[in-house]
mmCIF file of C-alpha atoms in Angstrom:
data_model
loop_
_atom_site.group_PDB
_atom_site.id
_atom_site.type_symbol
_atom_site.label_atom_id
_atom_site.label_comp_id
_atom_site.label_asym_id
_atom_site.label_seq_id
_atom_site.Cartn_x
_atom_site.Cartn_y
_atom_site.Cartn_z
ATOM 1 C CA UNK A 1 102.788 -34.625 -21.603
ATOM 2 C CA UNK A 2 104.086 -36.625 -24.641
ATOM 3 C CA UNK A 3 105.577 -33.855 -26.527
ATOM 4 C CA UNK A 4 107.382 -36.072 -29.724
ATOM 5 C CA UNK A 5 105.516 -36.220 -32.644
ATOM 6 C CA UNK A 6 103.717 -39.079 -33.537
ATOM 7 C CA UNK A 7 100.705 -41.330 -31.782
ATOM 8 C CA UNK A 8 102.053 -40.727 -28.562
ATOM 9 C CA UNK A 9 102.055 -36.758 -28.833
ATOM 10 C CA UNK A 10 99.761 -35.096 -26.411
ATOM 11 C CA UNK A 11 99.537 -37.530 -23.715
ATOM 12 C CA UNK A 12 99.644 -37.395 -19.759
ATOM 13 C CA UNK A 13 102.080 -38.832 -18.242
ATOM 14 C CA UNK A 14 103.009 -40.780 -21.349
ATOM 15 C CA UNK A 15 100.465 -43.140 -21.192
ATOM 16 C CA UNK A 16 100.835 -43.591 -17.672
ATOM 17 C CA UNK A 17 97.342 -44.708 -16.133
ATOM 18 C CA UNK A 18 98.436 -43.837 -12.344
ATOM 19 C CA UNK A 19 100.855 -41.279 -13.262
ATOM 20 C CA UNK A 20 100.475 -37.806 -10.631
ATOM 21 C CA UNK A 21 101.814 -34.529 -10.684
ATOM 22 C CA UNK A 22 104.483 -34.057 -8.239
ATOM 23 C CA UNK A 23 105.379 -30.257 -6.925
ATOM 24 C CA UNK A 24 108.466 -29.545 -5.017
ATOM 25 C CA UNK A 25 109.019 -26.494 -3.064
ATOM 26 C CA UNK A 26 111.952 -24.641 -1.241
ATOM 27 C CA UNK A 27 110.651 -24.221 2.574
ATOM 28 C CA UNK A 28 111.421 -21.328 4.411
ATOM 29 C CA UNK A 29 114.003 -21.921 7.564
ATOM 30 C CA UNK A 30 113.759 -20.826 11.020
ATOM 31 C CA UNK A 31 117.655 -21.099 10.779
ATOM 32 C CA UNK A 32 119.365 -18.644 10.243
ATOM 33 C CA UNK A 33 122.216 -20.340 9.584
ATOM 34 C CA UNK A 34 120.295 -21.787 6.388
ATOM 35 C CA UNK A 35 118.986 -18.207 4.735
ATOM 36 C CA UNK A 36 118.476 -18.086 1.350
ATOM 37 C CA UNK A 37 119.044 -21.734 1.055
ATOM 38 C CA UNK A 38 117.933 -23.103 -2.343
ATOM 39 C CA UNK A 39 117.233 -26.695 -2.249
ATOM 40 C CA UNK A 40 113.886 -27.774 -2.743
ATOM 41 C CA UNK A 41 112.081 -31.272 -1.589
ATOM 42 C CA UNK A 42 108.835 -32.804 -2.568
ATOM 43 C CA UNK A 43 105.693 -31.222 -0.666
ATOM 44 C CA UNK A 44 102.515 -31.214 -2.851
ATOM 45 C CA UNK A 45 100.267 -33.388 -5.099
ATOM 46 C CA UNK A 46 98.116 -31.716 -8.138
ATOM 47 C CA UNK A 47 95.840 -31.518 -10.473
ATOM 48 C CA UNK A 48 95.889 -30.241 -14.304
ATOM 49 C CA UNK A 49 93.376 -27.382 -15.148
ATOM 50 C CA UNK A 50 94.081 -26.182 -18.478
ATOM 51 C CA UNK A 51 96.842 -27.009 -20.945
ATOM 52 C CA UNK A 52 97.012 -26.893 -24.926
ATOM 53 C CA UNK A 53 99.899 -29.413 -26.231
ATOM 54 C CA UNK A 54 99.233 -28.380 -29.645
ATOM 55 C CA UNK A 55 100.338 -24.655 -29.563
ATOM 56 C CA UNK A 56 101.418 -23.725 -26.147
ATOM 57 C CA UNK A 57 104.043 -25.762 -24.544
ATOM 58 C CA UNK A 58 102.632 -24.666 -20.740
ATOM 59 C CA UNK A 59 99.945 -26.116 -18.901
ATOM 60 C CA UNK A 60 98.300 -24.677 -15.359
ATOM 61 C CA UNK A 61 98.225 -26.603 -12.191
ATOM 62 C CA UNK A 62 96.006 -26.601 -9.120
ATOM 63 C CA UNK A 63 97.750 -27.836 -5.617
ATOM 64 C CA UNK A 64 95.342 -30.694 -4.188
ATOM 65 C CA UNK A 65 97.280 -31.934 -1.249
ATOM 66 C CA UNK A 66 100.381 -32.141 0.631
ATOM 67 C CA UNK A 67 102.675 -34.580 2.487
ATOM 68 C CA UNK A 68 102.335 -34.619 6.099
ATOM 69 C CA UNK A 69 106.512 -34.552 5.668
ATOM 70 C CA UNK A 70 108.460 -33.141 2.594
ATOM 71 C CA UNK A 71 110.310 -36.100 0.634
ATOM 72 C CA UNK A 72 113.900 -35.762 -0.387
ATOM 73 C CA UNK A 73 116.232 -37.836 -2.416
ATOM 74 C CA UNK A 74 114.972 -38.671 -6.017
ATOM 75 C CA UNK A 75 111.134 -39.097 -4.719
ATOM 76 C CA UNK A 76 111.006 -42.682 -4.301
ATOM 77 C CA UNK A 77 108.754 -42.406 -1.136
ATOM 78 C CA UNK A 78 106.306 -39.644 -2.606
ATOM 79 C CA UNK A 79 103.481 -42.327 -3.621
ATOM 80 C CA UNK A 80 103.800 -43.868 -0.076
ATOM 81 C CA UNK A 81 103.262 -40.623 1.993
ATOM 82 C CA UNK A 82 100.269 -39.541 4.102
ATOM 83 C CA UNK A 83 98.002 -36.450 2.721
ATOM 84 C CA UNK A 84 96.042 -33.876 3.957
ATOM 85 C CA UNK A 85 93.874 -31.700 1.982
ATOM 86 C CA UNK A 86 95.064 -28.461 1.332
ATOM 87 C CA UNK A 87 93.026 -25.202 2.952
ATOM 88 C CA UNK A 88 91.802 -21.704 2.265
ATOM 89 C CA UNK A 89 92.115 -18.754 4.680
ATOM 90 C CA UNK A 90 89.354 -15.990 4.445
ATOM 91 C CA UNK A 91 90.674 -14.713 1.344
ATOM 92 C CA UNK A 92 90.404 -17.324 -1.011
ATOM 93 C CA UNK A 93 93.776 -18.429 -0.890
ATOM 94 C CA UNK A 94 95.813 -21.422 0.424
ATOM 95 C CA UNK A 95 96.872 -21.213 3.644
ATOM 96 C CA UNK A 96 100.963 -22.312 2.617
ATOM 97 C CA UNK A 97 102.628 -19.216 2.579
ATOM 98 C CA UNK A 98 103.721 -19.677 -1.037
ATOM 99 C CA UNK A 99 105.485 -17.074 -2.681
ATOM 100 C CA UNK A 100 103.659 -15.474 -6.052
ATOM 101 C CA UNK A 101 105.647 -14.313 -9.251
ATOM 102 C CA UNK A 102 103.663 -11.422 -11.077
ATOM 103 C CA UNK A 103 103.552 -11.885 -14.813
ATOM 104 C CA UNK A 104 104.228 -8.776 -17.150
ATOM 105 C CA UNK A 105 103.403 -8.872 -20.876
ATOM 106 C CA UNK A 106 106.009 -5.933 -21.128
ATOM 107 C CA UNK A 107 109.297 -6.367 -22.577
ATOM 108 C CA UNK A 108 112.282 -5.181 -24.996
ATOM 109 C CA UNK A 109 114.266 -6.383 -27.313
ATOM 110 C CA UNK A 110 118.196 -6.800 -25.818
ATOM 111 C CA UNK A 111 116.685 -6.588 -22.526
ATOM 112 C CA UNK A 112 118.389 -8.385 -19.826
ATOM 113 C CA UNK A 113 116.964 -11.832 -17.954
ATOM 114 C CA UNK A 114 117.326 -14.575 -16.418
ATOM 115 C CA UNK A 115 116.000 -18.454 -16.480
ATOM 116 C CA UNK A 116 115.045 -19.918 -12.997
ATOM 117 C CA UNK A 117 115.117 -23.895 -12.480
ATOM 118 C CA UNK A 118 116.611 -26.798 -11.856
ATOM 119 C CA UNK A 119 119.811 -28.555 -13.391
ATOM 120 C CA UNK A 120 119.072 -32.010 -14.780
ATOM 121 C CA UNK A 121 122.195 -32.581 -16.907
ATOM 122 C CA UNK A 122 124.608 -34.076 -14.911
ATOM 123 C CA UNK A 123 126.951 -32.248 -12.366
ATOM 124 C CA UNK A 124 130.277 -32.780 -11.279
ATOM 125 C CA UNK A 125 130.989 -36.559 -11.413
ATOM 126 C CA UNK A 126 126.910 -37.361 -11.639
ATOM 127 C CA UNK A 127 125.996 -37.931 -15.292
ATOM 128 C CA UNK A 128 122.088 -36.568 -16.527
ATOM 129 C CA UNK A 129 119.679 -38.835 -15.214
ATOM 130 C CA UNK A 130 121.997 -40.442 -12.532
ATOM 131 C CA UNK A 131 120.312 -38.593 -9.524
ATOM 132 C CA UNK A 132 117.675 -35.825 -9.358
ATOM 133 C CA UNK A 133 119.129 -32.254 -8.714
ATOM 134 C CA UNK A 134 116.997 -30.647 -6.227
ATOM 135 C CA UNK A 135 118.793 -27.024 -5.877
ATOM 136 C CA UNK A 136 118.151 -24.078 -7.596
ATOM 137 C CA UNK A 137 119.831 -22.505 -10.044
ATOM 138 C CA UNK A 138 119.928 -19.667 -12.656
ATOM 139 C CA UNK A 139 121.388 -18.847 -16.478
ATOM 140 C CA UNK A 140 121.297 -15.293 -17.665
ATOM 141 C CA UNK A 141 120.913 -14.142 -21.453
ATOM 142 C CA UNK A 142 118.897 -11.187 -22.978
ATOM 143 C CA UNK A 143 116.224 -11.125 -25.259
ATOM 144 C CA UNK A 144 116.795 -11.230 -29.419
ATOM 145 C CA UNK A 145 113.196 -11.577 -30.737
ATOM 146 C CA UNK A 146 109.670 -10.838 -30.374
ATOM 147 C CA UNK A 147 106.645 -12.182 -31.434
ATOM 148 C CA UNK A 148 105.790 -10.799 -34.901
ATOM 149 C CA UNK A 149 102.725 -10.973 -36.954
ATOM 150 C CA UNK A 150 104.638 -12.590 -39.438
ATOM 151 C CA UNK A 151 106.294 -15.129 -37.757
ATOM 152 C CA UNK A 152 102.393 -15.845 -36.389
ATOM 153 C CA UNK A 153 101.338 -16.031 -39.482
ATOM 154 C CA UNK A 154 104.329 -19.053 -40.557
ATOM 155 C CA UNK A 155 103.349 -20.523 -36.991
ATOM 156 C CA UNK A 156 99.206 -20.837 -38.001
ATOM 157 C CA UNK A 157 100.146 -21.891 -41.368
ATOM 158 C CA UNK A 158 102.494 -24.795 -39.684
ATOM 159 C CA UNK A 159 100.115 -25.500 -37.737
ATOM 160 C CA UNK A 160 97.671 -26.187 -40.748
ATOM 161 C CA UNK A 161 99.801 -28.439 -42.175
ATOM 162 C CA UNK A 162 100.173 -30.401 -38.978
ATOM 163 C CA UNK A 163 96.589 -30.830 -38.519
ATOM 164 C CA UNK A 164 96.379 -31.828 -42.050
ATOM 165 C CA UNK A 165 99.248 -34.489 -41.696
ATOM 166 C CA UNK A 166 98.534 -37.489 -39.559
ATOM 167 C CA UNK A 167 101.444 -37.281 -37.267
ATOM 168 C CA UNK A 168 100.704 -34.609 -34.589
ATOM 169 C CA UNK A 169 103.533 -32.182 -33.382
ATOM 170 C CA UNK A 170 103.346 -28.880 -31.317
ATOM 171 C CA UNK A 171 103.388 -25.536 -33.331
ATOM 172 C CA UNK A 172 103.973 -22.040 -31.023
ATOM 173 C CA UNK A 173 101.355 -19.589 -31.417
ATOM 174 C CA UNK A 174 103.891 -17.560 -30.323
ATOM 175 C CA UNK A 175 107.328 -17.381 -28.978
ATOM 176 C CA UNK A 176 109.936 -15.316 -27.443
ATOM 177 C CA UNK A 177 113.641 -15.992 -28.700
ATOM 178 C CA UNK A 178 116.427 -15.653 -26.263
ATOM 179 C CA UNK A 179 120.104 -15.754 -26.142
ATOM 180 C CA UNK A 180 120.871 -17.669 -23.165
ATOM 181 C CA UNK A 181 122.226 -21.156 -22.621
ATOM 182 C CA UNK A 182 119.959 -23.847 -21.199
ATOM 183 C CA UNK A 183 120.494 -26.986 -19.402
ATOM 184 C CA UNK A 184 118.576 -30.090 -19.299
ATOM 185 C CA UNK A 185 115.982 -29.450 -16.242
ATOM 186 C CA UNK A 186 115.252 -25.719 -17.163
ATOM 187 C CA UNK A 187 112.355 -26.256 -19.636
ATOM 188 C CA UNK A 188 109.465 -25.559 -17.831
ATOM 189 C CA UNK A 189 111.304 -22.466 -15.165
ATOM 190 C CA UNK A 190 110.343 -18.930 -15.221
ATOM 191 C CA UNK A 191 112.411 -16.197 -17.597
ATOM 192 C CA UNK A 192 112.238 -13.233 -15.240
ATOM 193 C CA UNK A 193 112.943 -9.409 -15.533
ATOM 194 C CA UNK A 194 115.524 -7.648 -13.622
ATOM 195 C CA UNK A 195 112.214 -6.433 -11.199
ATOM 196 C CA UNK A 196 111.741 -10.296 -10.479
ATOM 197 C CA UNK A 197 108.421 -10.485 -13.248
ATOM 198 C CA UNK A 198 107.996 -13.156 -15.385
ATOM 199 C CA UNK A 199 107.625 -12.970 -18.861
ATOM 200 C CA UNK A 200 107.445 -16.393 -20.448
ATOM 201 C CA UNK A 201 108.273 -19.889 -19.563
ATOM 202 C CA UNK A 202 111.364 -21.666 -21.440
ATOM 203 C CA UNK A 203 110.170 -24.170 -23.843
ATOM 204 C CA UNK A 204 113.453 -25.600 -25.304
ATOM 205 C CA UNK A 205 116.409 -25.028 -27.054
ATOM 206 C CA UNK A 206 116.946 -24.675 -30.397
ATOM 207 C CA UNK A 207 118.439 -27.641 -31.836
ATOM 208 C CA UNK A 208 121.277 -25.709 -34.006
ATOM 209 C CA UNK A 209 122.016 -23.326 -31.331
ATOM 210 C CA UNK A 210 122.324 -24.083 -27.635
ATOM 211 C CA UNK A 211 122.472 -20.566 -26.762
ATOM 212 C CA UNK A 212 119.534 -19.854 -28.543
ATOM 213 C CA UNK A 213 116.327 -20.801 -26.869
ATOM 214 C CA UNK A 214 112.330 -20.568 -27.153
ATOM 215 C CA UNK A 215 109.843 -19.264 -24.372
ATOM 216 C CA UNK A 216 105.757 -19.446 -24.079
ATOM 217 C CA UNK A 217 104.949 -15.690 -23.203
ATOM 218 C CA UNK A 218 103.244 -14.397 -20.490
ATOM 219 C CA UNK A 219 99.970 -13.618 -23.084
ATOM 220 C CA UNK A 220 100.102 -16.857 -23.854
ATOM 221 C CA UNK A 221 99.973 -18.150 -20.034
ATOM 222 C CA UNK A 222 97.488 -15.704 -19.239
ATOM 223 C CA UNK A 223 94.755 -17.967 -21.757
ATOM 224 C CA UNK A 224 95.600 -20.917 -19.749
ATOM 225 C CA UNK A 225 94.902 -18.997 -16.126
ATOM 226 C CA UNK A 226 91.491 -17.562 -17.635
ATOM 227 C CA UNK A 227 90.362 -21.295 -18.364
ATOM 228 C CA UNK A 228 91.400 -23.018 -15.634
ATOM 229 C CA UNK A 229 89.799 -20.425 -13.590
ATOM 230 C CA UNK A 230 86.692 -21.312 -15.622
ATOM 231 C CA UNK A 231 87.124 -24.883 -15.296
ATOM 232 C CA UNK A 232 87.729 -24.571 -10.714
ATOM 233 C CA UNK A 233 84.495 -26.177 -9.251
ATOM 234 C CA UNK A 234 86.041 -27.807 -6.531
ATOM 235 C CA UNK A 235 88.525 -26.877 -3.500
ATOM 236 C CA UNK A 236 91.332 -28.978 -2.466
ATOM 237 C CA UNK A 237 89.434 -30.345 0.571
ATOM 238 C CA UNK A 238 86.518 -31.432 -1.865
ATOM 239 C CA UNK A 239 88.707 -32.956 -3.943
ATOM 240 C CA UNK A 240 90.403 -34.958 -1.639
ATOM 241 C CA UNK A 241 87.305 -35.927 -0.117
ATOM 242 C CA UNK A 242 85.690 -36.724 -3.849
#
């Protein structure tokens, strides 16, 4: 999504009229040799369920297909790859073997965490944007702030204002603050606990303070899962099909 204020704001893909969601994923190795390896490739196409540019700076995917063979490099062969439709076991769920982070609405103030994701600005003698990084990699910082009611309250009065003015721009409904320094690449990754549970996604920086930095919380995610559980009428296979 278009995130800058303006005309533009709130757009998918930027205007883009064939523009796809592209999900990359670290596969497990038979190696051992390669244990615990971190670099991810392209594997899956999806679809957005629920989002809400305006307040919360998240939005809620649904996996529609796969590559018949992961893509590496910067993803220049993703749009020419053969798909299958993903498919359900007897459970419900997709038959990938995916890994699920549990979120936890639970958490204190100087409490320790760390910001899961991928490195986009620049490393070693690549500058940002040169290549895409595709391994994994973590900051740590603790949290300073909480959501308040009153800092809710200056967030729905903002967000008055911006309705009111004719250049749209996102307003939190709420936000954690964190002490941590962020990268280009990270917006977007997981903040986990020290048990692994996620409590918000990182939505940026704050432009005064690199090591100061805003997440969506886990409340706030949990809205999006309820609708786009509401909005599911079709599985992967019917889509694909469709």
């Amino acid at each position: 999504f278009d995130m800058n204020p303006g005309k533009g704001f709130g757009k998918k893909f930027f205007g883009l009229e064939k523009g796809k969601v592209v999900i990359g994923r670290i596969l497990p190795s038979r190696n051992s040799a390669h244990h615990g390896r971190s670099t991810a490739c392209f594997k899956y196409f999806a679809e957005i369920l629920s989002y809400d540019v305006d307040h919360v700076d998240a939005c809620v995917l649904q996996l529609t297909t796969k590559f018949l063979e992961p893509v590496g490099g910067n993803g220049e062969d993703c749009d020419n790859q053969p798909e299958t439709p993903l498919l359900f076991n007897s459970k419900g769920n997709l038959n990938e073997n995916l890994n699920h982070l549990k979120l936890t609405t639970r958490y204190e103030l100087d409490e320790n965490v760390r910001i899961l994701g991928y490195n986009q600005g620049g490393e070693g003698v690549f500058t940002p944007g040169m290549n895409i990084n595709r391994t994994a990699c973590t900051a740590r910082g603790y949290i300073c702030m909480r959501p308040s009611l009153e800092s809710s309250i200056l967030q729905h009065n903002s967000s008055q204002e911006a309705r009111q003015s004719s250049e749209r721009k996102f307003v939190a409904n709420q936000e954690i603050v964190v002490i941590c320094p962020t990268i280009e690449g990270h917006s977007g990754g997981p903040i986990v606990n020290s048990e692994g549970k996620v409590i918000g996604i990182l939505s940026r920086s704050d432009r005064n303070n690199r090591q100061r930095c805003y997440l969506v919380p886990a409340q706030q995610i949990q809205i999006l899962f309820k609708e786009a559980k509401s909005r599911i009428s079709k599985s992967p296979i019917e889509l694909y099909m469709s």
